Amino acid sequence: MEITELQNKIYAFCEAAKGKKKLKEKDIIKGVAEAESVPGDEVKKALRAMIDVGKLMYSYGGGASSVEIPSEEYLREKGLLK
Amino acid sequence: MKKYNTPLIDDLEKGPWPSFVTEMKKAAKRSEMSNDALGHLEKCYSTKMGYWKHGGIVGVLGYGGGVIGRYSELGNEFPGVAHFHTVRLNQPSGFFYTSKALKEICDIWDKYGSGLTNVHGSTGDLVLLGTKTEALEPIFAEYSSRGWDLGGSGSALRTPSCCVGPGRCEWTNYDTLDLTYNLTQEFQDELHRPTFSYKFKIKSSGCACDCVAAIARADLSIIGTWKGDIKIDQAEVKNYAKTMDINAEIVNMCPTQCMSYDGKELKINNKECSRCMHCITRMTKALRPSGERGATLCMGSKAPIVVGSLLSWVIVPFIKLEAPYTELKDLIRKIWDWWDENGKPRERIGEVIEIKGMRSFLEAIGVPPQPQQIKEPRKDPFMFYTEEDVASYKAKEAEEKKTGKYKF
Amino acid sequence: MALPQRKTDIGPPHYKQFLPAVIQKNYGKWKYHEVLTPGTMVHVGESGDKLWTVRVASPRILSTDTIREQCDIAEKYCDGHLRYTTRNNVEFLVADEKKLEPLKTELKAKGFKMGGIGPHITNVVHTQGWVHCHSACTDASGLVKAMMDELYEYFETKSLPNKVRLAVACCVNMCGAVHCSDIAVVAVHTKVPNINHETFKNMCELPTVIGSCPTRAISPDPAKKSIKINADKCMYCGNCFTVCPPISIKDPERDGVAIVVGGKINSLRTSPKFSKLVIPYISNEPPRWPKVVAAIKHIVEVYAKNAKKHERVGEWIERIGWERFFSLANIDFTFQSIDDFTFMRDTLRTSATFKW
């Protein structure tokens, strides 16, 4: 699968969980790898590339870390949204 | 700058012990944030409660840790601490610094933060206390371009730390400083990007004195030890005898009673020694370990949340620790894989071992059962037998029938 | 001004660049050390080289001003080399014996406090408290300051049977090794938390909150789309508050501290031990917590009077028995000292042999 296509799937996966479940990185890797029949390592790589550019972000709450879609406020702070 | 009246905490500037309030006041002279932190703390002292909110979502791009979000409920009253985030800098092994390096750290911190620090935090990081969200990326750029990286936080590998080791201690059994540096570099990804079920701490002590408290607060506690004899310098024993009652203070306090002293010569039955370090620490000029050096790997310790404190359990009684530490690194990866498979969110590895059983864990990481792992065997007769276990016991009996000799 | 280019995943700087020449030369080849005074020791290498260490107390919260002052001193006497200990003291590393006494003189003149090496009380491991933590139910720094002012002679001069390691945790999360200290203070809540049902549904995950409770006191409240807490089961640990901010457990009049004793982390003579609860509750009394300080000083004094040389607090108590500890220390024995959580089986007495 093309990396951009995979990244779209990852984004959709996170969007579906938004406000319902805090996703850990491994939930996303496992979930997307299973749904799309791609190796977990590939999902991980695609996911990391998204986090590196602020398309997704690591979050923290309730004593544990998770991955989520960044807020506008976060993007503005990082200079990714004018 | 607003002047706060702080009679309660002012009282903590009196007395001989160095005062943290004095430190806050020094920082407050130059920083609005620290000045408000003082007023904020006085308020806590007057009402007997804290006003900090749960950590928020802040950090540097790409990383999932190293910054702890901190916001006050009283942001309007104390705007300087409305945001008051913590930045964790990964400390050098053994907490050694040059003044040049420390002053550079201070210069950057004064530019972007409160000027307040913890040298160091409990885990080992150099903690920079109090900055605003918009300063985080500049802070990271300034520090990382000068060779300083952030430490760990959240569900990740936490910044490894160690005792002073070969830097300044005659008792260390392996190079704690090098191992800590090496593991930290090896596992940068696990440290900065939280992919675990919960936190994972690695602490390395060079001997059973455990100056970094590894046994009590690290998921992986690496405690140095040795396999050879304790070498005795009898001339130095004689010197110690001038100021010390060797029978009362050394021989009778030996937990295995493997020593004797007749007023002339100190003897050790090394085979029975459990290497507790009591005699060595009390007679350091006279006694030294010898032979093969390495460490005991223990696992699972943690503080009381959720179901009670744990001390680390012996997993690998002895491992050699020499660069590049391949055996240990492979083992750590196997440990994480098992934890990843079996742990639920917010479960430390010690808790998962309790739930899933030590056997499951040991088999997964390829470590055989050994009496050194336990204080005593199980007391109840409820146990699992696999088909393989029973087959192997039966095979042993068949062998015994052939040889006519029992093998227990 | 433009920012420099950020770098990721570089890790900490290599420690070797921070080691003084005498350490580089004698690295891993130290032969022995001697404690010269409670604030100074000398390490001797197999080469015969010597390294003097002067240990200075720290309030752990340091301003950059004080760090710079420490740096200036290190430049003057230690070729710019200094280190910190796991208990937050600062150590000046002196390679030239001629500089040792002048260093100590300057430290003294500048008000730095030297001590804590050997059978003494050294710096207190502690947590952030009201200074910087959301779950604090006391202030750790203030308690430490009040305790160490009172115990100061044991840092600077007065010896004990063995070292006494103190710790303060500002809640039961116990950041740091409070649970294995000779004497430690742990702040506790004493009331069932309140729940803001309105914000609960937006901010908290139900299974996470239910799962966070060690005593299974939390159950769903479907009508409110929230939870209920069974007051008969709740032990006020606050873990539900950690995972769910709308649960509030702070209560200024009821929050207080407990005192635990007898823990240790080294394996000398006996195995590492947890600290055990002896005083269940003392009210928060900032700024100096006089009753807490008095209790700790009292326990230190009873230990100093009764323990044998080299015995840590926990070893001494195990030798004399806990019943004797309570009578010697004249501390009321309460229900809270009997474990009704996870360690009951291991901690109840199973023989009729004990002391009156």
Coordinates of N, CA and C in Angstrom, one line a residue, chain C residues 28-137:
Chain C
G28 N 37.5 3.2 37.3 CA 37.3 1.7 37.6 C 38.5 1.1 38.3
K29 N 39.4 2.0 38.8 CA 40.6 1.4 39.5 C 40.7 2.1 40.8
W30 N 39.6 2.3 41.5 CA 39.7 2.9 42.8 C 40.0 1.7 43.8
K31 N 40.8 2.0 44.8 CA 41.2 1.0 45.8 C 40.3 1.0 47.1
Y32 N 40.2 2.2 47.6 CA 39.4 2.3 48.9 C 39.1 3.8 49.1
H33 N 38.2 4.0 50.1 CA 38.0 5.4 50.4 C 37.9 5.6 52.0
E34 N 38.1 6.8 52.4 CA 38.0 7.0 53.9 C 37.1 8.2 54.1
V35 N 36.2 8.1 55.1 CA 35.4 9.3 55.4 C 36.2 10.1 56.4
L36 N 36.5 11.4 56.1 CA 37.4 12.2 56.9 C 36.6 13.0 57.9
T37 N 35.5 13.5 57.5 CA 34.5 14.2 58.3 C 33.2 13.9 57.7
P38 N 32.1 14.3 58.4 CA 30.7 14.0 57.8 C 30.6 14.7 56.5
G39 N 31.4 15.7 56.2 CA 31.2 16.4 54.9 C 32.3 16.1 53.9
T40 N 33.3 15.3 54.3 CA 34.4 15.1 53.3 C 34.9 13.6 53.3
M41 N 35.3 13.2 52.1 CA 35.9 11.8 52.0 C 36.9 11.9 51.0
V42 N 37.8 10.9 51.0 CA 38.9 10.8 50.0 C 38.9 9.4 49.4
H43 N 38.9 9.4 48.1 CA 39.0 8.1 47.4 C 40.5 7.9 46.9
V44 N 41.0 6.7 47.1 CA 42.4 6.5 46.7 C 42.4 5.4 45.6
G45 N 43.1 5.8 44.5 CA 43.2 4.8 43.4 C 44.3 3.8 43.6
E46 N 44.3 2.8 42.8 CA 45.4 1.8 42.9 C 46.7 2.5 42.5
S47 N 46.6 3.6 41.7 CA 47.8 4.3 41.3 C 48.4 5.1 42.5
G48 N 47.6 5.3 43.6 CA 48.0 6.1 44.7 C 47.4 7.5 44.6
D49 N 46.8 7.8 43.4 CA 46.1 9.2 43.2 C 45.0 9.3 44.2
K50 N 44.7 10.5 44.6 CA 43.6 10.8 45.6 C 42.6 11.8 45.0
L51 N 41.4 11.5 45.4 CA 40.3 12.5 45.0 C 39.5 12.8 46.2
W52 N 39.4 14.1 46.6 CA 38.6 14.5 47.8 C 37.3 14.9 47.3
T53 N 36.3 14.5 48.1 CA 34.9 14.9 47.8 C 34.4 15.7 49.0
V54 N 33.8 16.9 48.7 CA 33.1 17.7 49.7 C 31.6 17.7 49.4
R55 N 30.8 17.2 50.3 CA 29.4 17.0 50.1 C 28.6 18.2 50.7
V56 N 27.8 18.8 50.0 CA 27.0 20.0 50.4 C 25.5 19.8 50.3
A57 N 24.8 20.2 51.3 CA 23.3 20.0 51.3 C 22.7 20.9 50.2
S58 N 21.6 20.4 49.7 CA 20.8 21.2 48.7 C 19.3 21.1 49.1
P59 N 18.6 22.2 48.8 CA 17.2 22.2 49.0 C 16.4 21.5 47.8
R60 N 17.1 21.0 46.9 CA 16.7 20.3 45.7 C 16.0 21.3 44.7
I61 N 15.2 22.2 45.2 CA 14.8 23.3 44.3 C 15.9 24.3 44.3
L62 N 16.6 24.4 43.1 CA 17.7 25.3 43.0 C 17.4 26.4 42.0
S63 N 17.7 27.6 42.4 CA 17.6 28.7 41.4 C 18.9 28.6 40.5
T64 N 18.8 29.2 39.3 CA 20.0 29.2 38.5 C 21.1 30.0 39.1
D65 N 20.7 31.0 40.0 CA 21.7 31.8 40.7 C 22.6 30.8 41.6
T66 N 22.0 29.9 42.3 CA 22.7 29.1 43.2 C 23.6 28.1 42.4
I67 N 23.0 27.6 41.3 CA 23.8 26.6 40.4 C 25.0 27.4 39.9
R68 N 24.9 28.6 39.5 CA 26.0 29.4 39.0 C 27.1 29.6 40.2
E69 N 26.5 29.8 41.4 CA 27.5 30.0 42.5 C 28.3 28.7 42.7
Q70 N 27.6 27.6 42.7 CA 28.2 26.3 42.8 C 29.3 26.1 41.7
C71 N 28.9 26.6 40.5 CA 29.9 26.4 39.4 C 31.1 27.3 39.6
D72 N 30.9 28.5 40.1 CA 32.0 29.4 40.4 C 33.0 28.8 41.4
I73 N 32.4 28.2 42.4 CA 33.3 27.6 43.4 C 34.0 26.4 42.8
A74 N 33.3 25.6 42.0 CA 34.0 24.5 41.3 C 35.1 24.9 40.4
E75 N 34.9 26.1 39.8 CA 36.0 26.6 38.9 C 37.2 27.0 39.7
K76 N 37.0 27.5 40.9 CA 38.0 28.0 41.7 C 38.9 26.9 42.3
Y77 N 38.2 25.8 42.7 CA 38.9 24.8 43.5 C 38.9 23.4 42.8
C78 N 38.1 23.2 41.8 CA 37.9 21.8 41.3 C 38.1 21.8 39.8
D79 N 38.8 22.7 39.2 CA 38.9 22.8 37.7 C 37.5 22.7 37.1
G80 N 36.6 23.2 37.7 CA 35.2 23.3 37.1 C 34.4 22.0 37.2
H81 N 34.9 21.0 38.0 CA 34.2 19.7 38.1 C 33.3 19.6 39.4
L82 N 32.1 19.2 39.2 CA 31.2 18.9 40.3 C 30.2 17.9 39.9
R83 N 29.6 17.2 40.9 CA 28.5 16.3 40.6 C 27.5 16.4 41.6
Y84 N 26.3 15.7 41.3 CA 25.2 15.7 42.3 C 25.0 14.2 42.7
T85 N 24.4 14.0 43.8 CA 24.1 12.7 44.3 C 22.7 12.3 44.0
T86 N 22.4 11.0 44.2 CA 21.0 10.6 44.0 C 20.1 11.2 45.0
R87 N 20.6 11.7 46.1 CA 19.8 12.4 47.1 C 19.9 13.9 47.0
N88 N 20.3 14.4 45.8 CA 20.3 15.8 45.5 C 21.3 16.7 46.2
N89 N 22.3 16.0 46.9 CA 23.4 16.9 47.4 C 24.3 17.2 46.2
V90 N 25.1 18.3 46.4 CA 26.1 18.6 45.4 C 27.5 18.2 46.0
E91 N 28.3 17.7 45.1 CA 29.7 17.2 45.5 C 30.7 17.9 44.8
F92 N 31.6 18.6 45.5 CA 32.8 19.2 44.9 C 33.9 18.2 44.8
L93 N 34.5 18.1 43.7 CA 35.6 17.0 43.4 C 36.9 17.7 43.4
V94 N 37.8 17.4 44.4 CA 39.0 18.1 44.5 C 40.2 17.2 44.2
A95 N 41.0 17.5 43.3 CA 42.2 16.7 43.0 C 43.5 17.2 43.7
D96 N 43.4 18.4 44.1 CA 44.6 19.0 44.7 C 44.4 19.2 46.2
E97 N 45.1 18.5 47.0 CA 44.8 18.5 48.4 C 45.0 20.0 49.0
K98 N 45.8 20.8 48.4 CA 46.1 22.1 48.9 C 44.8 23.0 48.8
K99 N 43.9 22.5 47.9 CA 42.7 23.3 47.7 C 41.5 22.9 48.6
L100 N 41.7 21.8 49.3 CA 40.6 21.2 50.1 C 40.2 22.2 51.2
E101 N 41.1 22.6 52.1 CA 40.7 23.4 53.2 C 40.2 24.8 52.8
P102 N 40.9 25.5 51.8 CA 40.3 26.7 51.3 C 38.9 26.6 50.7
L103 N 38.7 25.4 50.0 CA 37.3 25.2 49.5 C 36.3 25.2 50.7
K104 N 36.6 24.4 51.7 CA 35.7 24.2 52.8 C 35.5 25.6 53.5
T105 N 36.6 26.4 53.6 CA 36.5 27.7 54.2 C 35.5 28.6 53.4
E106 N 35.7 28.5 52.1 CA 34.8 29.4 51.3 C 33.3 28.9 51.4
L107 N 33.2 27.6 51.3 CA 31.8 27.0 51.4 C 31.1 27.5 52.7
K108 N 31.9 27.4 53.8 CA 31.3 27.8 55.1 C 31.0 29.3 55.1
A109 N 31.9 30.1 54.5 CA 31.7 31.5 54.5 C 30.4 31.9 53.7
K110 N 30.2 31.1 52.7 CA 29.1 31.4 51.8 C 27.8 30.8 52.3
G111 N 27.8 30.1 53.4 CA 26.6 29.5 54.0 C 26.2 28.1 53.5
F112 N 27.1 27.5 52.7 CA 26.8 26.1 52.3 C 27.0 25.2 53.4
K113 N 26.2 24.1 53.5 CA 26.3 23.2 54.7 C 26.9 21.9 54.2
M114 N 28.0 21.5 54.9 CA 28.7 20.3 54.5 C 28.3 19.2 55.5
G115 N 28.1 18.0 55.0 CA 27.8 16.9 56.0 C 27.1 15.7 55.2
G116 N 26.6 14.8 56.1 CA 25.7 13.7 55.5 C 26.4 12.5 55.1
I117 N 27.8 12.4 55.1 CA 28.4 11.2 54.7 C 28.6 10.2 55.9
G118 N 28.3 8.9 55.7 CA 28.5 8.0 56.8 C 27.2 7.9 57.7
P119 N 27.4 7.5 59.0 CA 26.2 7.2 59.8 C 25.5 8.5 60.3
H120 N 25.0 9.1 59.3 CA 24.3 10.4 59.6 C 23.0 10.5 58.8
I121 N 22.3 11.6 59.0 CA 21.1 11.9 58.2 C 21.5 12.8 57.1
T122 N 21.3 12.4 55.9 CA 21.6 13.2 54.8 C 20.3 13.8 54.1
N123 N 20.5 14.3 53.0 CA 19.3 15.0 52.3 C 18.1 14.1 52.2
V124 N 17.0 14.6 52.2 CA 15.7 13.9 52.2 C 15.2 13.7 50.8
V125 N 15.0 12.5 50.4 CA 14.4 12.3 49.1 C 12.9 12.7 49.2
H126 N 12.5 13.5 48.2 CA 11.1 14.0 48.3 C 10.5 14.4 47.0
T127 N 9.2 14.7 47.0 CA 8.5 14.9 45.8 C 8.2 16.4 45.6
Q128 N 7.3 16.7 44.7 CA 7.1 18.1 44.3 C 6.2 18.9 45.3
G129 N 5.2 18.2 45.8 CA 4.3 18.9 46.8 C 3.5 20.0 46.2
W130 N 3.1 20.9 47.0 CA 2.3 22.1 46.5 C 3.1 22.9 45.6
V131 N 4.4 22.8 45.6 CA 5.2 23.7 44.7 C 4.9 23.4 43.2
H132 N 4.6 22.1 42.9 CA 4.4 21.8 41.5 C 3.6 20.6 41.1
C133 N 2.9 20.0 42.1 CA 2.2 18.8 41.7 C 0.7 18.8 41.9
H134 N -0.1 18.2 41.0 CA -1.5 18.3 41.0 C -2.1 17.4 42.1
S135 N -1.4 16.3 42.4 CA -2.0 15.4 43.4 C -1.5 15.5 44.8
A136 N -0.7 16.5 45.0 CA -0.1 16.7 46.4 C -1.1 16.9 47.4
C137 N -1.0 16.2 48.6 CA -1.9 16.6 49.7 C -1.1 17.1 50.9

